[in-house]
Amino acid sequence: MSILLTQDTRIIVQGITGNQGRFHTRQMLAFGSRVVGGISPTKSGQMVEGVPVFDTVRQAVDATKADASIVFVPAPYAKDAAFEALENGIRLLVMIPEHIPVQDSIDIVARAKALGATVIGPNTFGIISPGEHTKMGIMPNHIYQPGPIGVVARSGTLSYEIAFSLTNAQLGQSTVVGMGGDPVVGQTFITVLEHFRQDPDTKAVVMVGEIGGSAEEEAAEYLETLGKPVVAYLAGRAAPAGKRMGHAGAIIERGRGTLESKEQALRAHGAEVVTMPWQVAEAVRSVMS
Amino acid sequence: MKQYEYLAKGTLKAYGIPIPPGQLVRTPEDGAEAVATIGPAALKAQVLVGGRGKAGGIRFAQTPEEGRRVAQDMLGMDLKGYTVELLYAESKLAIERELYISVTTDRNAKKPLVMASLAGGMEIEDVADDQIVKAYVDPAVGVLPYFGREVAAALGLEGTIFKEFADLVVKLYQIYREKDAELVEINPLAVVDGHLVAADARLNLDDSALYRHKDVTVVDEGSALERKVHEIGLAYVELDGDIAVMANGAGMAMATLDAIQHFGGRPANFLDAGGGASVGPTAEALGVLVSMHPKAILVNIFGGITRCDDVASAILQVKQTTGIPVPLVVRLVGTNEKEGVALLKAAGIEAYSEMAEAAEQAVRLAKEAM
């Protein structure tokens, strides 16, 4: 089983004729994702990897009954693409681009909330449900395997590192969700954990966080409601205050967003907090036994 | 990106928010001229460091002659590692009371947040929660005049100040939206002669939105080395250790620093070579690390979109041009791992597959190099 994304999810790719869109459409199809269409204005009638291309989301939705979209357009055009998807009935929206202006993200997230749609990202690697053989994202296909562990992460490569270590320890994943590295993103740890709570096949959850903001602190209190074991690993112990560590959102500002306060809050509410990424799999094994 | 105070003030003025009379000072003569024009003045160093006043970055001058002398003293001075090249002279205010107002983005609520307080003049973090009025903005609605009046009323303001404050909230939100600000803050918001004046201002802009603000003066607050790496388009932060680090992805790069610290080493930098970097930029980034003369270099790659053979090629390229005269530890797993590891092996470099072992080895080699 999985959360948010299943084999029935019908996916379109906005920006399918670009390099990224094309490459990842192929990868998604190889993993088993039901990619039913792509969008690229003035390119309708073309095929990309056997997938029909449309000029508008409306045409694609009419022709394919798509209900989810993954966006690969450059950041300055991302707000337009997101609104086009939302206004045409897309209810699961994965925003891959980095460097989308925060004001645009605020508008996208607010509109999605009003329409009851789910936004993953921006600046995310996406979402993958190995047991359902489907993904919407840019993560490598070979590092996942089906299983009972839910993973929610802020960062891409670090989550790959951890997912692969779980796979190597025979701890498969139900769904892996990338929230995104920007200051304003569609999901919080709490919204994703709530989905994991409702999924009977998710038996334990791994949280991969980092410095900046207070998403981890906010999530801590929710862990008791979750009622499933949680292992947390957070990056940024060695990060100085006031410096952006790559992600726009990874910054300790005016004394807020430190690792210490996050780890303390998570521990206080029952999470098993490990300090190095290679300790995650062992900790998951122990909380599950 | 933070803006210098004089630029922030210029933006406020353009939106009709009152600021004290002021002018830029680049030479001692400018200092004399400024005081002659605006009267007794505060001369403020235009640097982007916190605690400027306490560090000696704000001084006062009563007469033109004093203005010259103070400017002479301040120009070229070192302020927390930054050389002062520009001063902003501003009319000294007879402040009756100090308020606080800001608009920022609340990351958890995912909405703009207006914060206001009667306790201005100190950092808002030091003000007790019950003395701060917080009002979230629905971005689809924006800030209409009634919203400003509600905030002014919640503060308990009356009369002229009530009206001026309500109007200020609307204008500040306009700046926040139209300039793509992360933060626009007036602190203190002074009452002078019964009217509001922006005595100090902070304006932080969203780097990701600079493409649509061609008129903005871009200020890179980084060190010389940081600025150099930022120019190649990579995220880079200088640290004070001696083990140089390159990793792919921001999270991985942070985790790699943590791992070095875990084994008792000290990282020299944060460098995210990108989630899918190709040979060229990777080699360029590694070249920068070599030029820093660290005690050791640790390259930590989990190839997802990044291909291990590309990374290996980049390493070999740099080895050919610079010889890489310091110990190099490479951890390489993921896409095209076999090809990458074979390439390195042929050049006499053994790649690690475990992050922990690689980090531990880098720390060991750095210690031996001392």
XYZ file of C-alpha atoms in Angstrom:
659
model
C 0.000 0.000 0.000
C 0.988 3.617 -0.177
C -0.069 7.172 0.504
C -1.190 9.875 -1.969
C 0.106 8.039 -5.052
C -1.142 4.673 -6.340
C -0.969 2.661 -9.560
C -4.358 4.194 -10.481
C -2.987 7.742 -10.405
C -3.105 9.135 -13.939
C -0.157 11.433 -14.451
C 0.606 14.236 -16.893
C 4.004 15.883 -17.293
C 4.077 19.692 -17.698
C 7.161 20.587 -19.681
C 7.474 17.110 -21.229
C 9.481 18.182 -24.278
C 12.341 19.737 -22.292
C 15.478 17.739 -21.449
C 14.423 17.078 -17.866
C 10.804 16.360 -18.756
C 11.770 13.924 -21.465
C 14.417 12.087 -19.415
C 12.249 11.699 -16.341
C 9.176 10.688 -18.327
C 11.254 7.754 -19.568
C 12.388 6.935 -16.025
C 8.848 7.172 -14.636
C 7.489 4.895 -17.366
C 10.304 2.416 -16.693
C 9.291 2.310 -13.015
C 5.648 1.657 -13.959
C 4.067 5.101 -13.497
C 0.894 5.683 -15.530
C 2.059 8.723 -17.476
C -0.912 9.422 -19.740
C 0.028 12.731 -21.317
C 2.381 15.671 -21.468
C 2.013 19.419 -21.902
C 4.116 21.640 -24.110
C 2.390 24.629 -25.721
C 2.469 24.508 -29.564
C 3.781 20.922 -29.528
C 0.430 19.095 -29.501
C 0.302 16.028 -31.694
C 3.884 15.031 -30.906
C 4.696 11.920 -28.899
C 7.376 11.721 -26.192
C 8.361 8.204 -25.143
C 5.024 7.030 -26.540
C 3.095 9.612 -24.494
C 0.809 12.089 -26.356
C 1.654 15.793 -26.039
C -1.031 18.489 -25.612
C -0.948 22.299 -25.789
C -2.957 22.820 -22.614
C -3.722 20.970 -19.394
C -7.418 21.230 -20.228
C -6.960 19.284 -23.456
C -4.860 16.680 -21.682
C -7.339 16.210 -18.840
C -10.271 15.958 -21.286
C -8.472 13.359 -23.375
C -6.791 11.301 -20.645
C -8.772 11.799 -17.385
C -5.493 12.738 -15.707
C -5.722 13.620 -11.993
C -2.075 14.323 -11.179
C 0.665 16.435 -12.695
C 4.411 16.770 -12.354
C 5.851 20.154 -13.301
C 9.276 20.533 -14.965
C 8.944 24.027 -16.456
C 11.583 26.653 -15.534
C 10.980 28.469 -12.229
C 9.714 31.774 -13.726
C 6.873 29.854 -15.445
C 6.079 27.503 -12.572
C 3.274 29.564 -11.013
C 1.451 29.730 -14.320
C 1.859 25.972 -14.834
C 0.695 25.202 -11.293
C -2.418 27.346 -11.580
C -3.245 25.855 -14.981
C -3.115 22.404 -13.415
C -5.114 23.346 -10.313
C -7.845 25.194 -12.248
C -8.294 22.150 -14.487
C -8.962 19.631 -11.769
C -5.480 18.291 -11.006
C -5.506 17.298 -7.349
C -1.983 15.965 -6.884
C 0.661 18.422 -8.040
C 4.395 17.713 -7.848
C 6.574 20.809 -8.316
C 10.151 19.835 -9.180
C 11.769 23.232 -9.977
C 14.172 24.983 -7.638
C 14.314 28.801 -7.290
C 10.588 29.501 -7.606
C 9.982 32.935 -5.998
C 8.512 32.498 -2.519
C 5.621 34.851 -3.324
C 4.670 32.498 -6.169
C 4.834 29.473 -3.884
C 2.623 31.242 -1.334
C 0.008 31.807 -4.048
C 0.220 28.228 -5.345
C -0.091 26.694 -1.892
C -3.019 28.985 -0.945
C -4.917 28.181 -4.152
C -4.310 24.446 -3.745
C -5.637 24.602 -0.203
C -8.789 26.397 -1.340
C -9.376 23.713 -3.978
C -8.519 20.763 -1.745
C -5.501 19.798 -3.849
C -2.188 18.383 -2.605
C 1.065 20.106 -3.571
C 4.391 18.276 -3.174
C 7.358 20.687 -3.335
C 8.516 23.023 -4.771
C 12.203 22.121 -4.968
C 11.441 18.452 -4.356
C 12.593 15.095 -5.739
C 8.920 14.035 -5.725
C 7.034 11.037 -4.371
C 7.446 7.292 -4.939
C 5.337 4.294 -3.922
C 7.514 1.233 -4.671
C 4.798 -1.368 -3.952
C 2.451 0.366 -6.379
C 5.197 0.551 -9.004
C 4.664 4.253 -9.497
C 6.525 7.478 -8.902
C 6.242 11.162 -9.724
C 9.735 12.526 -9.408
C 13.390 12.496 -10.300
C 14.691 9.911 -7.813
C 16.746 6.953 -9.083
C 14.568 3.892 -9.643
C 16.838 1.144 -8.360
C 17.312 2.199 -4.719
C 13.775 1.472 -3.472
C 11.872 -1.697 -2.664
C 8.310 -2.298 -1.458
C 7.812 -2.580 2.283
C 6.349 -1.134 5.502
C 8.493 1.982 6.077
C 7.162 5.431 5.270
C 9.814 8.074 4.600
C 9.285 11.836 4.617
C 12.252 14.063 3.803
C 13.184 17.660 3.124
C 16.200 16.797 1.000
C 16.730 14.693 -2.143
C 20.136 13.032 -2.205
C 20.134 12.595 1.556
C 16.822 10.745 1.326
C 18.302 8.551 -1.432
C 21.184 7.702 0.875
C 18.750 6.722 3.604
C 16.231 4.898 1.388
C 19.065 2.863 -0.123
C 20.383 1.955 3.317
C 16.877 0.796 4.270
C 16.623 -1.261 1.086
C 20.020 -2.843 1.776
C 18.778 -3.757 5.251
C 15.676 -5.411 3.726
C 13.470 -2.633 5.074
C 11.282 -1.726 2.107
C 9.260 1.475 1.766
C 5.522 2.108 1.464
C 5.902 5.649 0.136
C 8.785 8.121 0.151
C 7.738 11.791 0.060
C 10.038 14.746 -0.587
C 8.583 17.876 0.984
C 11.075 20.155 -0.772
C 13.918 22.414 0.327
C 12.198 25.799 -0.038
C 10.929 28.005 2.811
C 7.302 27.645 1.636
C 6.221 24.199 0.433
C 2.877 22.448 0.081
C 3.326 19.864 2.809
C 4.386 19.866 6.431
C 5.716 16.868 8.311
C 2.305 16.761 10.019
C 0.235 16.548 6.815
C 2.432 13.722 5.498
C 2.488 11.892 8.849
C -1.316 12.066 8.929
C -1.405 10.161 5.619
C 1.023 7.587 7.023
C -1.177 7.223 10.107
C -4.135 6.285 7.924
C -2.169 3.772 5.853
C -2.407 0.372 7.571
C 0.584 -0.964 5.650
C 2.947 1.703 6.922
C 4.348 0.295 10.171
C 7.036 2.849 10.973
C 8.119 6.251 9.690
C 11.514 7.800 9.018
C 11.736 11.602 9.128
C 14.689 13.201 7.367
C 14.902 16.859 8.386
C 17.406 19.664 8.513
C 18.124 23.044 10.074
C 15.844 26.002 9.344
C 12.233 26.849 10.123
C 10.359 24.929 12.801
C 8.652 22.162 10.814
C 10.240 19.462 12.962
C 9.271 21.152 16.239
C 5.677 21.554 15.030
C 5.591 17.891 14.015
C 6.904 16.623 17.334
C 3.631 17.035 19.203
C 1.823 15.157 16.468
C 3.919 12.014 16.993
C 1.663 10.814 19.805
C -1.381 10.979 17.497
C 0.562 9.117 14.833
C 0.839 6.088 17.095
C 3.590 4.491 14.998
C 7.306 4.321 15.747
C 9.363 7.163 14.289
C 13.074 7.399 13.580
C 14.370 10.900 12.856
C 17.631 12.009 11.337
C 18.340 15.719 10.882
C 21.205 17.288 8.954
C 23.052 20.499 9.755
C 24.767 19.924 13.112
C 27.922 21.597 11.780
C 26.100 24.483 10.081
C 26.839 28.027 11.268
C 23.984 30.443 12.041
C 22.874 32.947 9.442
C 24.186 31.027 6.423
C 21.979 29.368 3.822
C 23.137 25.779 3.431
C 22.200 25.219 -0.209
C 18.457 24.905 0.320
C 16.738 28.286 0.465
C 14.992 27.047 3.599
C 18.046 25.664 5.394
C 19.132 28.619 7.485
C 19.319 29.358 11.201
C 17.784 32.831 11.478
C 17.782 34.916 14.626
C 18.365 31.865 16.771
C 15.515 29.867 15.265
C 15.769 26.628 13.323
C 18.676 25.071 15.219
C 19.226 21.340 15.211
C 19.251 21.150 18.998
C 15.717 22.481 19.436
C 14.400 20.172 16.701
C 16.056 17.027 18.074
C 15.008 17.868 21.611
C 11.364 18.332 20.588
C 11.285 15.090 18.591
C 12.934 13.096 21.386
C 10.575 14.532 23.971
C 7.646 13.142 21.984
C 9.013 9.654 21.546
C 10.978 9.712 18.299
C 14.210 7.747 18.108
C 16.665 10.431 16.994
C 19.921 9.319 15.391
C 22.782 11.665 14.602
C 24.294 10.063 11.494
C 22.528 8.858 8.329
C 24.074 5.371 8.488
C 22.434 4.774 11.879
C 18.893 5.046 10.507
C 18.341 1.471 9.270
C 19.522 -0.104 12.534
C 17.304 2.254 14.528
C 14.298 1.371 12.356
C 14.947 -2.324 12.927
C 15.071 -1.806 16.668
C 11.918 0.337 16.947
C 9.997 -2.201 14.886
C 10.926 -5.203 17.019
C 19.560 38.926 -0.131
C 19.870 41.709 2.402
C 19.772 45.313 1.253
C 21.893 48.103 2.719
C 19.966 50.420 5.021
C 20.115 53.339 2.583
C 18.651 51.151 -0.191
C 15.907 49.891 2.117
C 15.113 53.479 3.099
C 15.045 54.469 -0.561
C 12.427 51.801 -1.203
C 10.313 52.972 1.742
C 10.491 56.532 0.455
C 9.418 55.459 -3.027
C 6.269 53.989 -1.439
C 5.506 57.199 0.429
C 6.730 56.137 3.861
C 8.419 59.029 5.752
C 12.143 58.608 6.383
C 14.559 61.077 8.057
C 16.536 63.410 5.771
C 19.796 61.693 4.841
C 22.581 61.421 2.317
C 25.451 59.130 1.335
C 28.984 59.787 2.538
C 31.921 58.419 0.561
C 34.650 60.862 1.652
C 35.415 63.018 4.712
C 34.325 66.076 2.682
C 30.955 64.358 2.101
C 30.708 64.005 5.890
C 31.189 67.733 6.436
C 28.803 68.555 3.626
C 26.129 66.205 4.988
C 26.114 67.794 8.452
C 26.093 71.262 6.879
C 22.997 70.286 4.897
C 20.923 68.227 7.334
C 22.249 69.455 10.681
C 23.362 67.243 13.582
C 23.501 63.730 12.175
C 24.109 60.057 12.811
C 26.748 58.580 10.499
C 25.997 54.920 9.916
C 28.302 52.352 8.320
C 26.581 50.628 5.382
C 27.507 47.015 6.116
C 25.319 43.942 6.395
C 26.304 42.807 9.872
C 24.090 42.631 12.928
C 24.912 44.622 16.057
C 26.347 47.459 13.977
C 25.792 50.106 16.639
C 27.534 48.196 19.432
C 30.515 47.488 17.162
C 31.100 51.201 16.615
C 29.334 51.411 13.270
C 27.087 54.346 14.250
C 28.544 57.685 15.402
C 27.180 61.198 15.803
C 28.358 64.570 14.527
C 27.117 68.009 15.661
C 29.105 70.234 13.305
C 30.449 69.954 9.742
C 33.999 69.758 11.110
C 32.991 66.894 13.380
C 31.229 65.279 10.412
C 34.484 65.372 8.485
C 36.452 63.856 11.372
C 33.933 61.083 12.086
C 33.724 60.179 8.398
C 37.523 60.120 8.231
C 37.610 57.721 11.208
C 34.850 55.440 9.969
C 35.645 55.088 6.273
C 37.995 52.158 5.830
C 37.469 50.854 9.362
C 36.974 47.138 9.945
C 33.563 46.180 11.254
C 33.320 42.499 12.194
C 35.469 41.509 9.214
C 33.893 43.908 6.719
C 35.626 47.051 5.489
C 33.418 50.129 5.715
C 33.334 51.841 2.324
C 30.119 53.784 2.556
C 28.340 55.781 5.261
C 24.809 57.031 5.415
C 24.387 60.335 7.256
C 20.946 60.829 8.682
C 19.362 63.671 10.588
C 19.410 63.024 14.340
C 15.820 62.549 15.497
C 14.108 63.788 18.650
C 12.253 60.526 19.214
C 9.155 60.584 21.457
C 8.438 56.861 21.344
C 9.492 53.771 19.386
C 7.163 51.270 17.711
C 7.792 48.144 15.619
C 6.287 46.929 12.353
C 7.271 44.184 9.904
C 5.904 41.982 7.146
C 7.504 38.586 6.644
C 6.675 35.083 5.419
C 5.547 32.601 8.061
C 6.954 29.284 6.876
C 4.586 27.119 8.899
C 1.403 29.018 8.088
C 2.686 29.433 4.496
C 1.309 32.967 4.564
C 2.487 36.569 4.922
C 2.583 37.699 8.539
C 2.272 41.275 9.816
C 3.888 41.836 13.212
C 3.501 45.034 15.185
C 4.426 46.155 18.671
C 4.547 49.224 20.898
C 7.896 47.923 22.162
C 10.100 49.126 19.316
C 13.826 49.706 19.326
C 14.899 46.220 20.378
C 15.107 42.975 18.441
C 11.582 41.588 18.046
C 12.859 38.200 19.348
C 13.453 39.883 22.696
C 9.923 41.281 22.959
C 7.449 39.254 25.032
C 4.798 37.461 22.963
C 1.887 39.268 24.630
C 3.327 42.592 23.472
C 3.296 41.598 19.790
C 0.241 41.848 17.521
C 0.351 39.153 14.831
C -1.975 39.223 11.822
C -1.850 36.694 8.993
C -2.661 37.832 5.469
C -4.713 35.803 3.007
C -2.501 36.183 -0.083
C -5.525 35.996 -2.378
C -7.039 39.034 -0.625
C -3.960 41.041 0.281
C -3.927 43.926 2.758
C -6.833 46.318 2.361
C -7.041 49.535 4.426
C -9.353 47.891 7.006
C -6.604 45.361 7.770
C -4.214 48.180 8.634
C -6.845 49.820 10.843
C -7.401 46.535 12.678
C -3.697 46.195 13.439
C -3.511 49.832 14.580
C -6.545 49.293 16.801
C -5.119 46.084 18.249
C -2.051 48.088 19.304
C -4.347 50.624 20.982
C -3.235 53.551 18.813
C -5.376 56.673 18.457
C -5.749 59.823 16.376
C -3.081 60.830 13.877
C -0.759 57.958 14.760
C -3.640 55.495 14.298
C -4.263 56.782 10.779
C -0.598 56.950 9.816
C 0.078 53.480 11.180
C -2.896 51.898 9.373
C -1.702 53.469 6.122
C 1.839 52.230 6.768
C 0.688 48.598 7.070
C -0.859 48.778 3.598
C 2.284 50.300 2.084
C 4.626 47.881 3.797
C 2.645 44.925 2.444
C 2.837 46.455 -1.026
C 6.623 46.544 -0.729
C 6.689 42.955 0.538
C 4.663 41.713 -2.425
C 5.870 43.921 -5.236
C 9.578 43.722 -4.350
C 9.476 39.976 -3.517
C 10.711 40.619 0.004
C 11.419 37.946 2.593
C 11.314 40.597 5.266
C 10.536 44.287 5.397
C 10.945 45.705 8.870
C 10.879 49.182 10.388
C 12.472 49.151 13.822
C 12.313 51.537 15.431
C 9.318 53.128 13.840
C 9.768 56.464 15.571
C 7.221 59.052 16.645
C 8.730 62.480 16.008
C 6.667 65.677 16.452
C 3.569 63.488 16.644
C 4.226 61.750 13.311
C 5.642 58.364 12.282
C 9.136 58.184 10.773
C 11.076 55.057 9.728
C 14.196 55.488 11.864
C 15.792 52.188 10.806
C 14.760 49.716 8.146
C 15.600 46.200 7.022
C 14.740 44.843 3.604
C 15.651 41.250 2.675
C 14.816 40.244 -0.872
C 14.138 36.774 -2.302
C 17.164 35.675 -4.352
C 14.922 33.473 -6.495
C 12.888 36.494 -7.628
C 15.777 38.765 -8.624
C 15.192 37.930 -12.300
C 12.069 40.084 -12.216
C 13.668 43.030 -10.411
C 16.291 44.317 -12.791
C 16.541 47.584 -10.841
C 17.733 45.949 -7.625
C 21.345 46.447 -6.529
C 22.695 42.942 -6.007
C 24.763 42.621 -2.831
C 26.606 39.338 -2.272
C 27.360 39.269 1.453
C 29.804 36.398 1.013
C 33.573 36.375 1.425
C 35.763 36.702 -1.685
C 35.927 32.923 -2.057
C 32.188 32.503 -1.509
C 31.464 35.105 -4.141
C 33.755 33.308 -6.588
C 31.935 29.979 -6.172
C 28.505 31.641 -6.235
C 29.485 33.029 -9.630
C 29.842 29.490 -11.002
C 26.298 28.968 -9.807
C 26.926 26.696 -6.829
C 25.904 26.947 -3.200
C 29.016 27.501 -1.100
C 29.636 28.516 2.502
C 33.074 29.053 4.002
C 33.698 27.400 7.387
C 36.705 27.558 9.674
C 37.997 23.970 9.484
C 40.641 22.276 7.339
C 38.860 19.443 5.502
C 37.385 20.599 2.205
C 34.093 18.976 1.251
C 32.142 18.419 -1.922
C 28.856 16.537 -2.028
C 25.865 16.410 -4.322
C 22.652 17.868 -2.939
C 22.240 20.308 -0.053
C 21.128 17.680 2.457
C 24.008 15.348 1.596
C 26.479 18.205 1.834
C 25.180 19.124 5.299
C 25.262 15.466 6.391
C 28.859 15.194 5.159
C 29.941 18.133 7.333
C 28.177 16.505 10.262
C 30.011 13.235 9.584
C 33.408 14.960 9.574
C 32.595 16.605 12.893
C 31.339 13.256 14.221
C 34.808 11.746 13.701
C 36.568 14.696 15.292
C 37.457 16.653 12.164
C 36.623 20.205 11.145
C 35.012 20.940 7.768
C 36.436 23.861 5.778
C 33.367 24.537 3.690
C 29.880 23.602 2.530
C 29.706 22.899 -1.194
C 26.694 21.488 -2.996
C 27.866 20.404 -6.440
C 24.229 19.959 -7.488
C 21.857 17.009 -7.662
C 22.742 16.239 -11.265
C 25.980 18.046 -11.990
C 27.941 17.161 -15.116
C 31.716 16.915 -15.572
C 32.441 20.637 -16.191
C 30.920 22.294 -13.093
C 32.026 19.387 -10.886
C 35.635 19.811 -11.993
C 35.414 23.572 -11.534
C 34.077 23.146 -7.999
C 36.759 20.637 -7.099
C 39.373 23.008 -8.520
C 38.228 25.681 -6.068
C 38.598 23.247 -3.160
C 42.148 22.362 -4.217
C 43.035 26.071 -4.401
C 42.027 26.477 -0.740
C 45.016 24.292 0.330
C 43.038 22.210 2.827
C 44.563 19.375 4.863
C 42.350 16.876 3.037
C 39.472 16.783 0.570
C 36.394 14.606 0.954
C 34.129 14.013 -2.041
C 30.851 12.337 -1.078
C 28.590 11.347 -3.953
C 25.379 9.384 -3.938
C 24.692 9.109 -7.639
C 21.022 9.393 -8.410
C 20.763 11.773 -11.284
C 24.468 12.475 -10.867
C 26.487 9.793 -12.664
C 29.457 8.354 -10.801
C 31.520 8.099 -13.990
C 30.991 11.828 -14.601
C 32.241 12.604 -11.106
C 35.238 10.300 -11.611
C 36.053 12.031 -14.909
C 35.881 15.416 -13.190
C 38.262 14.232 -10.456
C 40.730 12.893 -13.013
C 40.547 16.153 -14.944
C 41.474 18.158 -11.851
C 44.191 15.646 -10.933
C 45.712 16.146 -14.368
C 45.730 19.946 -14.152
C 46.618 20.472 -10.476
C 47.999 17.122 -9.360
C 45.725 17.464 -6.287
C 48.612 17.927 -3.825
C 46.528 17.053 -0.722
C 45.017 13.760 0.465
C 41.803 13.041 -1.439
C 39.084 10.694 -0.193
C 36.274 9.767 -2.560
C 33.053 8.033 -1.672
C 31.179 7.021 -4.778
C 27.967 4.983 -4.984
C 24.872 4.879 -7.167
C 24.309 5.364 -10.875
C 27.247 4.061 -12.982
C 29.176 3.256 -9.820
C 31.225 0.434 -11.401
C 32.415 2.621 -14.264
C 33.290 5.489 -11.926
C 35.157 3.323 -9.437
C 37.099 1.643 -12.283
C 38.112 5.017 -13.747
C 39.458 6.165 -10.383
C 41.200 2.855 -9.692
C 43.049 3.089 -12.995
C 44.399 6.442 -11.779
C 45.404 5.034 -8.408
C 42.459 6.376 -6.377
C 40.507 3.888 -4.259
C 36.852 4.855 -3.891
C 34.907 4.110 -0.727
C 31.344 2.834 -0.763
C 30.440 3.698 2.846
C 30.017 7.348 3.851
C 31.125 6.652 7.433
C 34.408 5.019 6.392
C 35.188 7.783 3.930
C 34.555 10.539 6.466
C 36.647 8.767 9.098
C 39.513 8.309 6.635
C 39.408 11.990 5.594
C 39.653 13.044 9.249
C 42.565 10.626 9.834
C 44.483 11.901 6.812
C 43.908 15.537 7.772
C 45.329 14.845 11.237
C 48.374 13.092 9.764
C 48.967 16.081 7.506
C 49.397 18.400 10.492
